[in-house]
Amino acid sequence: MLTVDVSLSNTFIGHQNPIFAVSHGLDASTIFTGGNDKGVVEWDMREGKFKRILCAVPASVYVLHLLEEEGVLIIGLRNGEVWFVDIARQELIHKTQTEKGAVFDLRVLPDKREIIATGEEGVAYVWSLDNYALLYKFPIADTTVRVIEPYPNTNQIAFGDKNGVVHLYDTADFRAITNQQVHSLPVTALAVTDTSLLTGGRDAKLVRLAQHDLSIIEAITPHMFTVYAILPHPSLPIIATVSRDKSIKIWNALSLALLKNISIERGYDAHRLSINTATWVGDQLVTAGDDKLVKIWDVSVQDS
């Protein structure tokens, strides 16, 4: 039986507005955060303090994605721009833009050297990472597509839209494979495990889907409100979820049994408003949200 211990390692204070995006840095000691402050902040996890403002941006930051080998941070903005910033030089090396609406999510397809982004108008944009040229543009839905999740080691990618539908595409030619009505409200989180695709929604549901045809395997209600992130641990058999209900929960990755509930009500110095984003950095879970705080949690697992 798995048991989980969680303790708060640090709280970073400095953002003046809600935080929407977090990314790990170039090493295990740094992270980046962004939100309504119109700037991307770098934090030193080892020293437990603010490091620098990486760059100022003209609109709210909705998504951050690290290109580790290139030393570049990709930033998706509310105004539809996608920025490529050299971390060491603190220099904007390129920017591109969607035709309409905010960039809610973006992902990298490393085998193809491509970046794919989606936004409010339900269209996907694919750019080359070599010369930033727009390679493809195709409609996914007639509404906002908020989240993207590529399947590792296969040529498939999932999208989640505002109507609660999950769409599966082939990344070789970006043809539609299938779609499934999964949630009654918008899809707000996607995550791939070894065996399935997990989806979270504004309907507070967490659903496990078969990867190949999106058939529903099981569904639970993990939170009281929107599930904003689903985070399989990089090596341990656990999954973290965060929510608008201000709680963090740790689950058994195989059974989806609840292992730990981290919230103020459970005695933790946890978030006081919606948790909008999170990421694993090794065995530490980084969470951030509407209370303008970044919290670093030490997580350990024992198999008894």
PDB file of C-alpha atoms in Angstrom:
ATOM      1  CA  MET A   1       0.000   0.000   0.000  1.00  0.00           C
ATOM      2  CA  LEU A   2       1.306   3.422  -0.942  1.00  0.00           C
ATOM      3  CA  THR A   3       1.568   6.138   1.681  1.00  0.00           C
ATOM      4  CA  VAL A   4       2.457   9.724   0.858  1.00  0.00           C
ATOM      5  CA  ASP A   5       4.048  12.389   3.028  1.00  0.00           C
ATOM      6  CA  VAL A   6       3.790  16.038   1.979  1.00  0.00           C
ATOM      7  CA  SER A   7       5.379  19.076   3.614  1.00  0.00           C
ATOM      8  CA  LEU A   8       5.634  22.707   2.556  1.00  0.00           C
ATOM      9  CA  SER A   9       9.221  23.564   1.660  1.00  0.00           C
ATOM     10  CA  ASN A  10       8.806  27.226   0.680  1.00  0.00           C
ATOM     11  CA  THR A  11       6.396  29.941  -0.376  1.00  0.00           C
ATOM     12  CA  PHE A  12       7.479  32.546  -2.929  1.00  0.00           C
ATOM     13  CA  ILE A  13       5.860  35.967  -2.593  1.00  0.00           C
ATOM     14  CA  GLY A  14       6.239  38.673  -5.227  1.00  0.00           C
ATOM     15  CA  HIS A  15       3.575  38.393  -7.903  1.00  0.00           C
ATOM     16  CA  GLN A  16       1.026  41.200  -7.718  1.00  0.00           C
ATOM     17  CA  ASN A  17      -1.682  39.372  -9.667  1.00  0.00           C
ATOM     18  CA  PRO A  18      -2.956  35.803 -10.243  1.00  0.00           C
ATOM     19  CA  ILE A  19      -0.473  33.263 -11.628  1.00  0.00           C
ATOM     20  CA  PHE A  20      -1.525  31.095 -14.581  1.00  0.00           C
ATOM     21  CA  ALA A  21       1.645  29.326 -15.726  1.00  0.00           C
ATOM     22  CA  VAL A  22       4.705  27.627 -14.255  1.00  0.00           C
ATOM     23  CA  SER A  23       7.666  25.868 -15.875  1.00  0.00           C
ATOM     24  CA  HIS A  24      10.794  24.204 -14.543  1.00  0.00           C
ATOM     25  CA  GLY A  25      14.035  26.001 -15.323  1.00  0.00           C
ATOM     26  CA  LEU A  26      17.268  24.961 -16.978  1.00  0.00           C
ATOM     27  CA  ASP A  27      18.351  23.108 -13.845  1.00  0.00           C
ATOM     28  CA  ALA A  28      16.650  21.619 -10.798  1.00  0.00           C
ATOM     29  CA  SER A  29      17.101  24.801  -8.789  1.00  0.00           C
ATOM     30  CA  THR A  30      15.043  27.251 -10.870  1.00  0.00           C
ATOM     31  CA  ILE A  31      11.457  27.707 -12.030  1.00  0.00           C
ATOM     32  CA  PHE A  32       9.596  30.290 -14.104  1.00  0.00           C
ATOM     33  CA  THR A  33       6.143  31.696 -13.396  1.00  0.00           C
ATOM     34  CA  GLY A  34       3.814  34.047 -15.241  1.00  0.00           C
ATOM     35  CA  GLY A  35       0.285  35.418 -15.100  1.00  0.00           C
ATOM     36  CA  ASN A  36      -1.502  38.734 -15.007  1.00  0.00           C
ATOM     37  CA  ASP A  37       1.659  40.628 -14.008  1.00  0.00           C
ATOM     38  CA  LYS A  38       2.756  40.966 -17.654  1.00  0.00           C
ATOM     39  CA  GLY A  39       6.179  39.628 -16.800  1.00  0.00           C
ATOM     40  CA  VAL A  40       7.880  36.242 -16.439  1.00  0.00           C
ATOM     41  CA  VAL A  41       9.633  35.684 -13.109  1.00  0.00           C
ATOM     42  CA  GLU A  42      12.531  33.311 -12.398  1.00  0.00           C
ATOM     43  CA  TRP A  43      12.827  31.895  -8.872  1.00  0.00           C
ATOM     44  CA  ASP A  44      15.757  30.198  -7.161  1.00  0.00           C
ATOM     45  CA  MET A  45      14.410  27.080  -5.418  1.00  0.00           C
ATOM     46  CA  ARG A  46      17.748  26.263  -3.778  1.00  0.00           C
ATOM     47  CA  GLU A  47      18.086  29.693  -2.188  1.00  0.00           C
ATOM     48  CA  GLY A  48      14.340  30.009  -1.705  1.00  0.00           C
ATOM     49  CA  LYS A  49      13.982  33.463  -3.206  1.00  0.00           C
ATOM     50  CA  PHE A  50      13.244  35.662  -6.206  1.00  0.00           C
ATOM     51  CA  LYS A  51      16.013  35.547  -8.815  1.00  0.00           C
ATOM     52  CA  ARG A  52      15.045  37.956 -11.584  1.00  0.00           C
ATOM     53  CA  ILE A  53      12.375  39.096 -13.995  1.00  0.00           C
ATOM     54  CA  LEU A  54      13.268  37.213 -17.167  1.00  0.00           C
ATOM     55  CA  CYS A  55      11.283  39.519 -19.424  1.00  0.00           C
ATOM     56  CA  ALA A  56       8.379  41.932 -19.554  1.00  0.00           C
ATOM     57  CA  VAL A  57       5.496  41.007 -21.858  1.00  0.00           C
ATOM     58  CA  PRO A  58       2.589  43.033 -23.304  1.00  0.00           C
ATOM     59  CA  ALA A  59      -0.232  40.786 -22.057  1.00  0.00           C
ATOM     60  CA  SER A  60      -1.088  38.125 -19.477  1.00  0.00           C
ATOM     61  CA  VAL A  61       0.937  34.902 -19.630  1.00  0.00           C
ATOM     62  CA  TYR A  62      -1.203  31.793 -20.076  1.00  0.00           C
ATOM     63  CA  VAL A  63       1.423  29.144 -20.792  1.00  0.00           C
ATOM     64  CA  LEU A  64       5.179  28.588 -20.396  1.00  0.00           C
ATOM     65  CA  HIS A  65       7.167  25.808 -22.064  1.00  0.00           C
ATOM     66  CA  LEU A  66      10.905  25.201 -21.720  1.00  0.00           C
ATOM     67  CA  LEU A  67      13.096  24.184 -24.651  1.00  0.00           C
ATOM     68  CA  GLU A  68      15.852  22.798 -22.466  1.00  0.00           C
ATOM     69  CA  GLU A  69      18.426  21.953 -25.123  1.00  0.00           C
ATOM     70  CA  GLU A  70      18.101  25.362 -26.778  1.00  0.00           C
ATOM     71  CA  GLY A  71      17.980  27.263 -23.486  1.00  0.00           C
ATOM     72  CA  VAL A  72      14.793  28.955 -24.664  1.00  0.00           C
ATOM     73  CA  LEU A  73      11.524  29.639 -22.840  1.00  0.00           C
ATOM     74  CA  ILE A  74       8.397  29.737 -25.006  1.00  0.00           C
ATOM     75  CA  ILE A  75       5.681  32.067 -23.708  1.00  0.00           C
ATOM     76  CA  GLY A  76       2.038  32.005 -24.815  1.00  0.00           C
ATOM     77  CA  LEU A  77       0.148  35.253 -24.254  1.00  0.00           C
ATOM     78  CA  ARG A  78      -3.423  36.448 -23.944  1.00  0.00           C
ATOM     79  CA  ASN A  79      -2.992  38.721 -26.986  1.00  0.00           C
ATOM     80  CA  GLY A  80      -2.238  35.723 -29.227  1.00  0.00           C
ATOM     81  CA  GLU A  81       1.528  36.185 -29.356  1.00  0.00           C
ATOM     82  CA  VAL A  82       4.049  33.376 -28.841  1.00  0.00           C
ATOM     83  CA  TRP A  83       7.457  34.551 -27.644  1.00  0.00           C
ATOM     84  CA  PHE A  84      10.775  32.703 -27.786  1.00  0.00           C
ATOM     85  CA  VAL A  85      13.151  34.070 -25.133  1.00  0.00           C
ATOM     86  CA  ASP A  86      16.823  33.148 -24.744  1.00  0.00           C
ATOM     87  CA  ILE A  87      17.150  32.517 -20.997  1.00  0.00           C
ATOM     88  CA  ALA A  88      20.868  33.173 -20.607  1.00  0.00           C
ATOM     89  CA  ARG A  89      20.858  36.382 -22.649  1.00  0.00           C
ATOM     90  CA  GLN A  90      17.382  37.506 -21.517  1.00  0.00           C
ATOM     91  CA  GLU A  91      16.688  38.254 -25.152  1.00  0.00           C
ATOM     92  CA  LEU A  92      13.577  37.903 -27.304  1.00  0.00           C
ATOM     93  CA  ILE A  93      14.853  35.918 -30.277  1.00  0.00           C
ATOM     94  CA  HIS A  94      11.543  35.547 -32.115  1.00  0.00           C
ATOM     95  CA  LYS A  95       7.832  36.053 -31.777  1.00  0.00           C
ATOM     96  CA  THR A  96       4.891  34.849 -33.807  1.00  0.00           C
ATOM     97  CA  GLN A  97       1.139  35.160 -33.427  1.00  0.00           C
ATOM     98  CA  THR A  98      -2.193  33.444 -33.886  1.00  0.00           C
ATOM     99  CA  GLU A  99      -4.750  35.192 -36.048  1.00  0.00           C
ATOM    100  CA  LYS A 100      -7.301  35.632 -33.285  1.00  0.00           C
ATOM    101  CA  GLY A 101      -7.611  35.186 -29.557  1.00  0.00           C
ATOM    102  CA  ALA A 102      -5.400  34.122 -26.671  1.00  0.00           C
ATOM    103  CA  VAL A 103      -2.875  31.275 -26.675  1.00  0.00           C
ATOM    104  CA  PHE A 104      -4.160  28.963 -23.957  1.00  0.00           C
ATOM    105  CA  ASP A 105      -1.744  26.072 -24.467  1.00  0.00           C
ATOM    106  CA  LEU A 106       1.280  25.038 -26.500  1.00  0.00           C
ATOM    107  CA  ARG A 107       3.418  21.945 -26.772  1.00  0.00           C
ATOM    108  CA  VAL A 108       6.559  20.836 -28.581  1.00  0.00           C
ATOM    109  CA  LEU A 109       6.741  17.849 -30.924  1.00  0.00           C
ATOM    110  CA  PRO A 110      10.481  17.109 -30.529  1.00  0.00           C
ATOM    111  CA  ASP A 111      10.728  14.406 -33.192  1.00  0.00           C
ATOM    112  CA  LYS A 112       9.371  16.810 -35.792  1.00  0.00           C
ATOM    113  CA  ARG A 113      11.027  19.951 -34.416  1.00  0.00           C
ATOM    114  CA  GLU A 114       7.640  21.650 -34.298  1.00  0.00           C
ATOM    115  CA  ILE A 115       5.622  23.680 -31.807  1.00  0.00           C
ATOM    116  CA  ILE A 116       1.826  23.492 -31.740  1.00  0.00           C
ATOM    117  CA  ALA A 117      -0.444  26.049 -30.084  1.00  0.00           C
ATOM    118  CA  THR A 118      -4.187  26.545 -29.729  1.00  0.00           C
ATOM    119  CA  GLY A 119      -6.388  29.351 -28.574  1.00  0.00           C
ATOM    120  CA  GLU A 120      -9.810  30.847 -28.325  1.00  0.00           C
ATOM    121  CA  GLU A 121     -10.918  30.333 -31.908  1.00  0.00           C
ATOM    122  CA  GLY A 122     -10.413  26.541 -31.879  1.00  0.00           C
ATOM    123  CA  VAL A 123      -7.627  26.545 -34.482  1.00  0.00           C
ATOM    124  CA  ALA A 124      -4.263  24.823 -34.089  1.00  0.00           C
ATOM    125  CA  TYR A 125      -1.085  26.472 -35.349  1.00  0.00           C
ATOM    126  CA  VAL A 126       2.099  24.540 -36.058  1.00  0.00           C
ATOM    127  CA  TRP A 127       5.435  26.343 -36.414  1.00  0.00           C
ATOM    128  CA  SER A 128       8.917  25.055 -37.208  1.00  0.00           C
ATOM    129  CA  LEU A 129      11.380  25.244 -34.344  1.00  0.00           C
ATOM    130  CA  ASP A 130      14.208  25.639 -36.852  1.00  0.00           C
ATOM    131  CA  ASN A 131      13.039  28.784 -38.674  1.00  0.00           C
ATOM    132  CA  TYR A 132       9.715  29.638 -36.906  1.00  0.00           C
ATOM    133  CA  ALA A 133       7.798  29.361 -40.176  1.00  0.00           C
ATOM    134  CA  LEU A 134       4.093  28.556 -39.948  1.00  0.00           C
ATOM    135  CA  LEU A 135       3.807  25.026 -41.325  1.00  0.00           C
ATOM    136  CA  TYR A 136       0.160  24.116 -40.738  1.00  0.00           C
ATOM    137  CA  LYS A 137      -3.058  25.678 -39.509  1.00  0.00           C
ATOM    138  CA  PHE A 138      -6.183  23.582 -39.027  1.00  0.00           C
ATOM    139  CA  PRO A 139      -9.503  23.827 -37.146  1.00  0.00           C
ATOM    140  CA  ILE A 140     -10.134  21.487 -34.227  1.00  0.00           C
ATOM    141  CA  ALA A 141     -13.443  22.800 -32.903  1.00  0.00           C
ATOM    142  CA  ASP A 142     -15.770  25.771 -33.323  1.00  0.00           C
ATOM    143  CA  THR A 143     -14.981  26.882 -29.794  1.00  0.00           C
ATOM    144  CA  THR A 144     -11.980  27.475 -27.525  1.00  0.00           C
ATOM    145  CA  VAL A 145      -9.407  24.679 -27.307  1.00  0.00           C
ATOM    146  CA  ARG A 146      -7.784  25.134 -23.933  1.00  0.00           C
ATOM    147  CA  VAL A 147      -5.455  22.155 -23.464  1.00  0.00           C
ATOM    148  CA  ILE A 148      -3.109  19.984 -25.554  1.00  0.00           C
ATOM    149  CA  GLU A 149      -1.368  16.718 -24.685  1.00  0.00           C
ATOM    150  CA  PRO A 150       0.947  14.841 -27.083  1.00  0.00           C
ATOM    151  CA  TYR A 151       1.303  11.097 -26.574  1.00  0.00           C
ATOM    152  CA  PRO A 152       4.942  10.242 -25.880  1.00  0.00           C
ATOM    153  CA  ASN A 153       6.579   7.789 -28.277  1.00  0.00           C
ATOM    154  CA  THR A 154       3.595   7.782 -30.644  1.00  0.00           C
ATOM    155  CA  ASN A 155       2.363  10.085 -33.381  1.00  0.00           C
ATOM    156  CA  GLN A 156      -0.870  11.124 -31.665  1.00  0.00           C
ATOM    157  CA  ILE A 157      -1.975  14.242 -29.825  1.00  0.00           C
ATOM    158  CA  ALA A 158      -5.088  15.080 -27.798  1.00  0.00           C
ATOM    159  CA  PHE A 159      -6.940  18.387 -27.546  1.00  0.00           C
ATOM    160  CA  GLY A 160      -9.665  19.409 -25.095  1.00  0.00           C
ATOM    161  CA  ASP A 161     -12.306  21.997 -25.996  1.00  0.00           C
ATOM    162  CA  LYS A 162     -14.780  24.285 -24.255  1.00  0.00           C
ATOM    163  CA  ASN A 163     -17.731  22.003 -25.027  1.00  0.00           C
ATOM    164  CA  GLY A 164     -16.208  19.114 -23.056  1.00  0.00           C
ATOM    165  CA  VAL A 165     -15.042  17.200 -26.135  1.00  0.00           C
ATOM    166  CA  VAL A 166     -11.626  15.512 -26.410  1.00  0.00           C
ATOM    167  CA  HIS A 167     -10.183  15.307 -29.932  1.00  0.00           C
ATOM    168  CA  LEU A 168      -7.456  12.888 -31.046  1.00  0.00           C
ATOM    169  CA  TYR A 169      -5.215  13.724 -34.025  1.00  0.00           C
ATOM    170  CA  ASP A 170      -2.333  12.094 -35.883  1.00  0.00           C
ATOM    171  CA  THR A 171       0.779  14.290 -35.695  1.00  0.00           C
ATOM    172  CA  ALA A 172       2.232  12.889 -38.919  1.00  0.00           C
ATOM    173  CA  ASP A 173      -0.292  14.762 -41.060  1.00  0.00           C
ATOM    174  CA  PHE A 174      -2.609  16.324 -38.430  1.00  0.00           C
ATOM    175  CA  ARG A 175      -5.636  14.381 -39.538  1.00  0.00           C
ATOM    176  CA  ALA A 176      -8.475  13.811 -37.107  1.00  0.00           C
ATOM    177  CA  ILE A 177      -8.652  10.264 -35.712  1.00  0.00           C
ATOM    178  CA  THR A 178     -11.640  10.445 -33.375  1.00  0.00           C
ATOM    179  CA  ASN A 179     -13.343  12.563 -30.733  1.00  0.00           C
ATOM    180  CA  GLN A 180     -15.364  11.897 -27.621  1.00  0.00           C
ATOM    181  CA  GLN A 181     -17.782  13.907 -25.495  1.00  0.00           C
ATOM    182  CA  VAL A 182     -16.175  13.432 -22.074  1.00  0.00           C
ATOM    183  CA  HIS A 183     -17.201  16.356 -19.871  1.00  0.00           C
ATOM    184  CA  SER A 184     -20.393  18.364 -19.503  1.00  0.00           C
ATOM    185  CA  LEU A 185     -18.363  21.567 -19.209  1.00  0.00           C
ATOM    186  CA  PRO A 186     -14.990  22.676 -20.686  1.00  0.00           C
ATOM    187  CA  VAL A 187     -11.979  20.342 -20.679  1.00  0.00           C
ATOM    188  CA  THR A 188      -9.367  22.086 -18.519  1.00  0.00           C
ATOM    189  CA  ALA A 189      -6.622  19.451 -18.058  1.00  0.00           C
ATOM    190  CA  LEU A 190      -5.086  16.533 -19.967  1.00  0.00           C
ATOM    191  CA  ALA A 191      -2.336  14.081 -19.023  1.00  0.00           C
ATOM    192  CA  VAL A 192      -0.996  10.893 -20.579  1.00  0.00           C
ATOM    193  CA  THR A 193       0.053   7.900 -18.466  1.00  0.00           C
ATOM    194  CA  ASP A 194       1.577   4.622 -19.636  1.00  0.00           C
ATOM    195  CA  THR A 195      -1.857   3.100 -20.145  1.00  0.00           C
ATOM    196  CA  SER A 196      -4.422   5.842 -20.560  1.00  0.00           C
ATOM    197  CA  LEU A 197      -5.346   9.483 -21.149  1.00  0.00           C
ATOM    198  CA  LEU A 198      -6.609  11.400 -18.121  1.00  0.00           C
ATOM    199  CA  THR A 199      -8.896  14.397 -18.548  1.00  0.00           C
ATOM    200  CA  GLY A 200     -10.124  17.002 -16.089  1.00  0.00           C
ATOM    201  CA  GLY A 201     -12.941  19.462 -16.519  1.00  0.00           C
ATOM    202  CA  ARG A 202     -14.833  22.423 -15.178  1.00  0.00           C
ATOM    203  CA  ASP A 203     -17.466  19.872 -14.164  1.00  0.00           C
ATOM    204  CA  ALA A 204     -14.976  18.768 -11.434  1.00  0.00           C
ATOM    205  CA  LYS A 205     -14.637  15.312 -13.029  1.00  0.00           C
ATOM    206  CA  LEU A 206     -11.482  13.283 -13.640  1.00  0.00           C
ATOM    207  CA  VAL A 207     -11.945  10.753 -16.432  1.00  0.00           C
ATOM    208  CA  ARG A 208      -9.669   7.928 -17.571  1.00  0.00           C
ATOM    209  CA  LEU A 209      -9.851   7.267 -21.320  1.00  0.00           C
ATOM    210  CA  ALA A 210      -8.389   4.556 -23.529  1.00  0.00           C
ATOM    211  CA  GLN A 211      -5.586   6.167 -25.501  1.00  0.00           C
ATOM    212  CA  HIS A 212      -6.400   4.680 -28.905  1.00  0.00           C
ATOM    213  CA  ASP A 213     -10.139   5.397 -29.208  1.00  0.00           C
ATOM    214  CA  LEU A 214     -10.938   7.728 -26.246  1.00  0.00           C
ATOM    215  CA  SER A 215     -13.486   5.290 -24.839  1.00  0.00           C
ATOM    216  CA  ILE A 216     -14.282   6.052 -21.202  1.00  0.00           C
ATOM    217  CA  ILE A 217     -12.788   3.582 -18.726  1.00  0.00           C
ATOM    218  CA  GLU A 218     -13.732   5.252 -15.444  1.00  0.00           C
ATOM    219  CA  ALA A 219     -14.693   8.604 -13.982  1.00  0.00           C
ATOM    220  CA  ILE A 220     -14.375  10.095 -10.510  1.00  0.00           C
ATOM    221  CA  THR A 221     -15.113  13.477  -8.926  1.00  0.00           C
ATOM    222  CA  PRO A 222     -11.775  14.427  -7.362  1.00  0.00           C
ATOM    223  CA  HIS A 223     -12.556  18.048  -6.495  1.00  0.00           C
ATOM    224  CA  MET A 224     -15.470  20.344  -5.751  1.00  0.00           C
ATOM    225  CA  PHE A 225     -14.713  22.638  -8.683  1.00  0.00           C
ATOM    226  CA  THR A 226     -12.605  22.851 -11.875  1.00  0.00           C
ATOM    227  CA  VAL A 227      -9.634  20.485 -12.239  1.00  0.00           C
ATOM    228  CA  TYR A 228      -6.883  22.764 -13.566  1.00  0.00           C
ATOM    229  CA  ALA A 229      -3.962  20.326 -13.795  1.00  0.00           C
ATOM    230  CA  ILE A 230      -3.299  16.574 -13.773  1.00  0.00           C
ATOM    231  CA  LEU A 231       0.347  15.730 -13.096  1.00  0.00           C
ATOM    232  CA  PRO A 232       1.704  12.187 -13.240  1.00  0.00           C
ATOM    233  CA  HIS A 233       4.923  12.007 -11.234  1.00  0.00           C
ATOM    234  CA  PRO A 234       7.939  11.536 -13.542  1.00  0.00           C
ATOM    235  CA  SER A 235       8.998   8.278 -11.848  1.00  0.00           C
ATOM    236  CA  LEU A 236       6.692   7.360  -8.938  1.00  0.00           C
ATOM    237  CA  PRO A 237       3.251   5.710  -9.301  1.00  0.00           C
ATOM    238  CA  ILE A 238       1.333   8.797  -8.164  1.00  0.00           C
ATOM    239  CA  ILE A 239      -0.628  11.606  -9.788  1.00  0.00           C
ATOM    240  CA  ALA A 240      -1.237  15.101  -8.437  1.00  0.00           C
ATOM    241  CA  THR A 241      -4.306  17.200  -9.251  1.00  0.00           C
ATOM    242  CA  VAL A 242      -4.993  20.856  -8.453  1.00  0.00           C
ATOM    243  CA  SER A 243      -8.266  22.720  -8.519  1.00  0.00           C
ATOM    244  CA  ARG A 244     -10.236  25.905  -8.213  1.00  0.00           C
ATOM    245  CA  ASP A 245     -11.412  24.480  -4.868  1.00  0.00           C
ATOM    246  CA  LYS A 246      -7.957  25.472  -3.451  1.00  0.00           C
ATOM    247  CA  SER A 247      -6.845  21.892  -2.800  1.00  0.00           C
ATOM    248  CA  ILE A 248      -4.027  19.666  -4.037  1.00  0.00           C
ATOM    249  CA  LYS A 249      -4.680  15.939  -4.104  1.00  0.00           C
ATOM    250  CA  ILE A 250      -2.307  13.011  -4.599  1.00  0.00           C
ATOM    251  CA  TRP A 251      -3.685   9.817  -6.163  1.00  0.00           C
ATOM    252  CA  ASN A 252      -2.537   6.275  -6.780  1.00  0.00           C
ATOM    253  CA  ALA A 253      -1.766   6.312 -10.511  1.00  0.00           C
ATOM    254  CA  LEU A 254      -3.170   2.819 -11.099  1.00  0.00           C
ATOM    255  CA  SER A 255      -6.278   2.739  -8.920  1.00  0.00           C
ATOM    256  CA  LEU A 256      -6.994   6.487  -8.619  1.00  0.00           C
ATOM    257  CA  ALA A 257      -7.337   5.926  -4.874  1.00  0.00           C
ATOM    258  CA  LEU A 258      -6.877   9.131  -2.902  1.00  0.00           C
ATOM    259  CA  LEU A 259      -3.584   9.149  -0.990  1.00  0.00           C
ATOM    260  CA  LYS A 260      -3.333  12.733   0.296  1.00  0.00           C
ATOM    261  CA  ASN A 261      -5.496  15.854   0.474  1.00  0.00           C
ATOM    262  CA  ILE A 262      -3.507  19.077   0.884  1.00  0.00           C
ATOM    263  CA  SER A 263      -5.644  22.072   1.852  1.00  0.00           C
ATOM    264  CA  ILE A 264      -6.106  24.662   4.562  1.00  0.00           C
ATOM    265  CA  GLU A 265      -8.976  22.586   5.945  1.00  0.00           C
ATOM    266  CA  ARG A 266      -6.576  19.666   6.379  1.00  0.00           C
ATOM    267  CA  GLY A 267      -4.129  21.775   8.386  1.00  0.00           C
ATOM    268  CA  TYR A 268      -1.654  22.702   5.649  1.00  0.00           C
ATOM    269  CA  ASP A 269      -0.387  26.192   4.887  1.00  0.00           C
ATOM    270  CA  ALA A 270      -1.955  25.800   1.484  1.00  0.00           C
ATOM    271  CA  HIS A 271      -3.446  28.117  -1.124  1.00  0.00           C
ATOM    272  CA  ARG A 272      -6.316  30.395  -0.165  1.00  0.00           C
ATOM    273  CA  LEU A 273      -7.717  30.847  -3.661  1.00  0.00           C
ATOM    274  CA  SER A 274      -7.899  28.855  -6.895  1.00  0.00           C
ATOM    275  CA  ILE A 275      -4.799  26.803  -7.816  1.00  0.00           C
ATOM    276  CA  ASN A 276      -4.359  27.398 -11.541  1.00  0.00           C
ATOM    277  CA  THR A 277      -1.128  25.624 -12.422  1.00  0.00           C
ATOM    278  CA  ALA A 278       1.457  23.157 -11.156  1.00  0.00           C
ATOM    279  CA  THR A 279       4.509  21.157 -12.203  1.00  0.00           C
ATOM    280  CA  TRP A 280       6.827  18.510 -10.794  1.00  0.00           C
ATOM    281  CA  VAL A 281      10.487  19.402 -10.273  1.00  0.00           C
ATOM    282  CA  GLY A 282      11.963  16.100  -9.192  1.00  0.00           C
ATOM    283  CA  ASP A 283      10.096  15.075  -6.039  1.00  0.00           C
ATOM    284  CA  GLN A 284       8.913  18.598  -5.388  1.00  0.00           C
ATOM    285  CA  LEU A 285       5.498  19.799  -6.524  1.00  0.00           C
ATOM    286  CA  VAL A 286       5.276  23.474  -7.481  1.00  0.00           C
ATOM    287  CA  THR A 287       1.798  25.049  -7.288  1.00  0.00           C
ATOM    288  CA  ALA A 288       0.539  28.579  -7.982  1.00  0.00           C
ATOM    289  CA  GLY A 289      -2.722  30.410  -8.461  1.00  0.00           C
ATOM    290  CA  ASP A 290      -5.063  33.298  -7.781  1.00  0.00           C
ATOM    291  CA  ASP A 291      -3.588  34.066  -4.339  1.00  0.00           C
ATOM    292  CA  LYS A 292      -0.404  35.262  -6.153  1.00  0.00           C
ATOM    293  CA  LEU A 293       1.695  32.708  -4.254  1.00  0.00           C
ATOM    294  CA  VAL A 294       4.093  30.031  -5.503  1.00  0.00           C
ATOM    295  CA  LYS A 295       4.342  27.074  -3.122  1.00  0.00           C
ATOM    296  CA  ILE A 296       6.987  24.346  -3.162  1.00  0.00           C
ATOM    297  CA  TRP A 297       5.952  20.992  -1.656  1.00  0.00           C
ATOM    298  CA  ASP A 298       8.254  18.117  -0.702  1.00  0.00           C
ATOM    299  CA  VAL A 299       6.546  14.844  -1.605  1.00  0.00           C
ATOM    300  CA  SER A 300       7.762  11.373  -0.550  1.00  0.00           C
ATOM    301  CA  VAL A 301       6.191   7.978  -1.167  1.00  0.00           C
ATOM    302  CA  GLN A 302       6.544   4.745   0.805  1.00  0.00           C
ATOM    303  CA  ASP A 303       5.282   1.343  -0.315  1.00  0.00           C
ATOM    304  CA  SER A 304       4.249  -0.495   2.830  1.00  0.00           C
TER     305      SER A 304
END
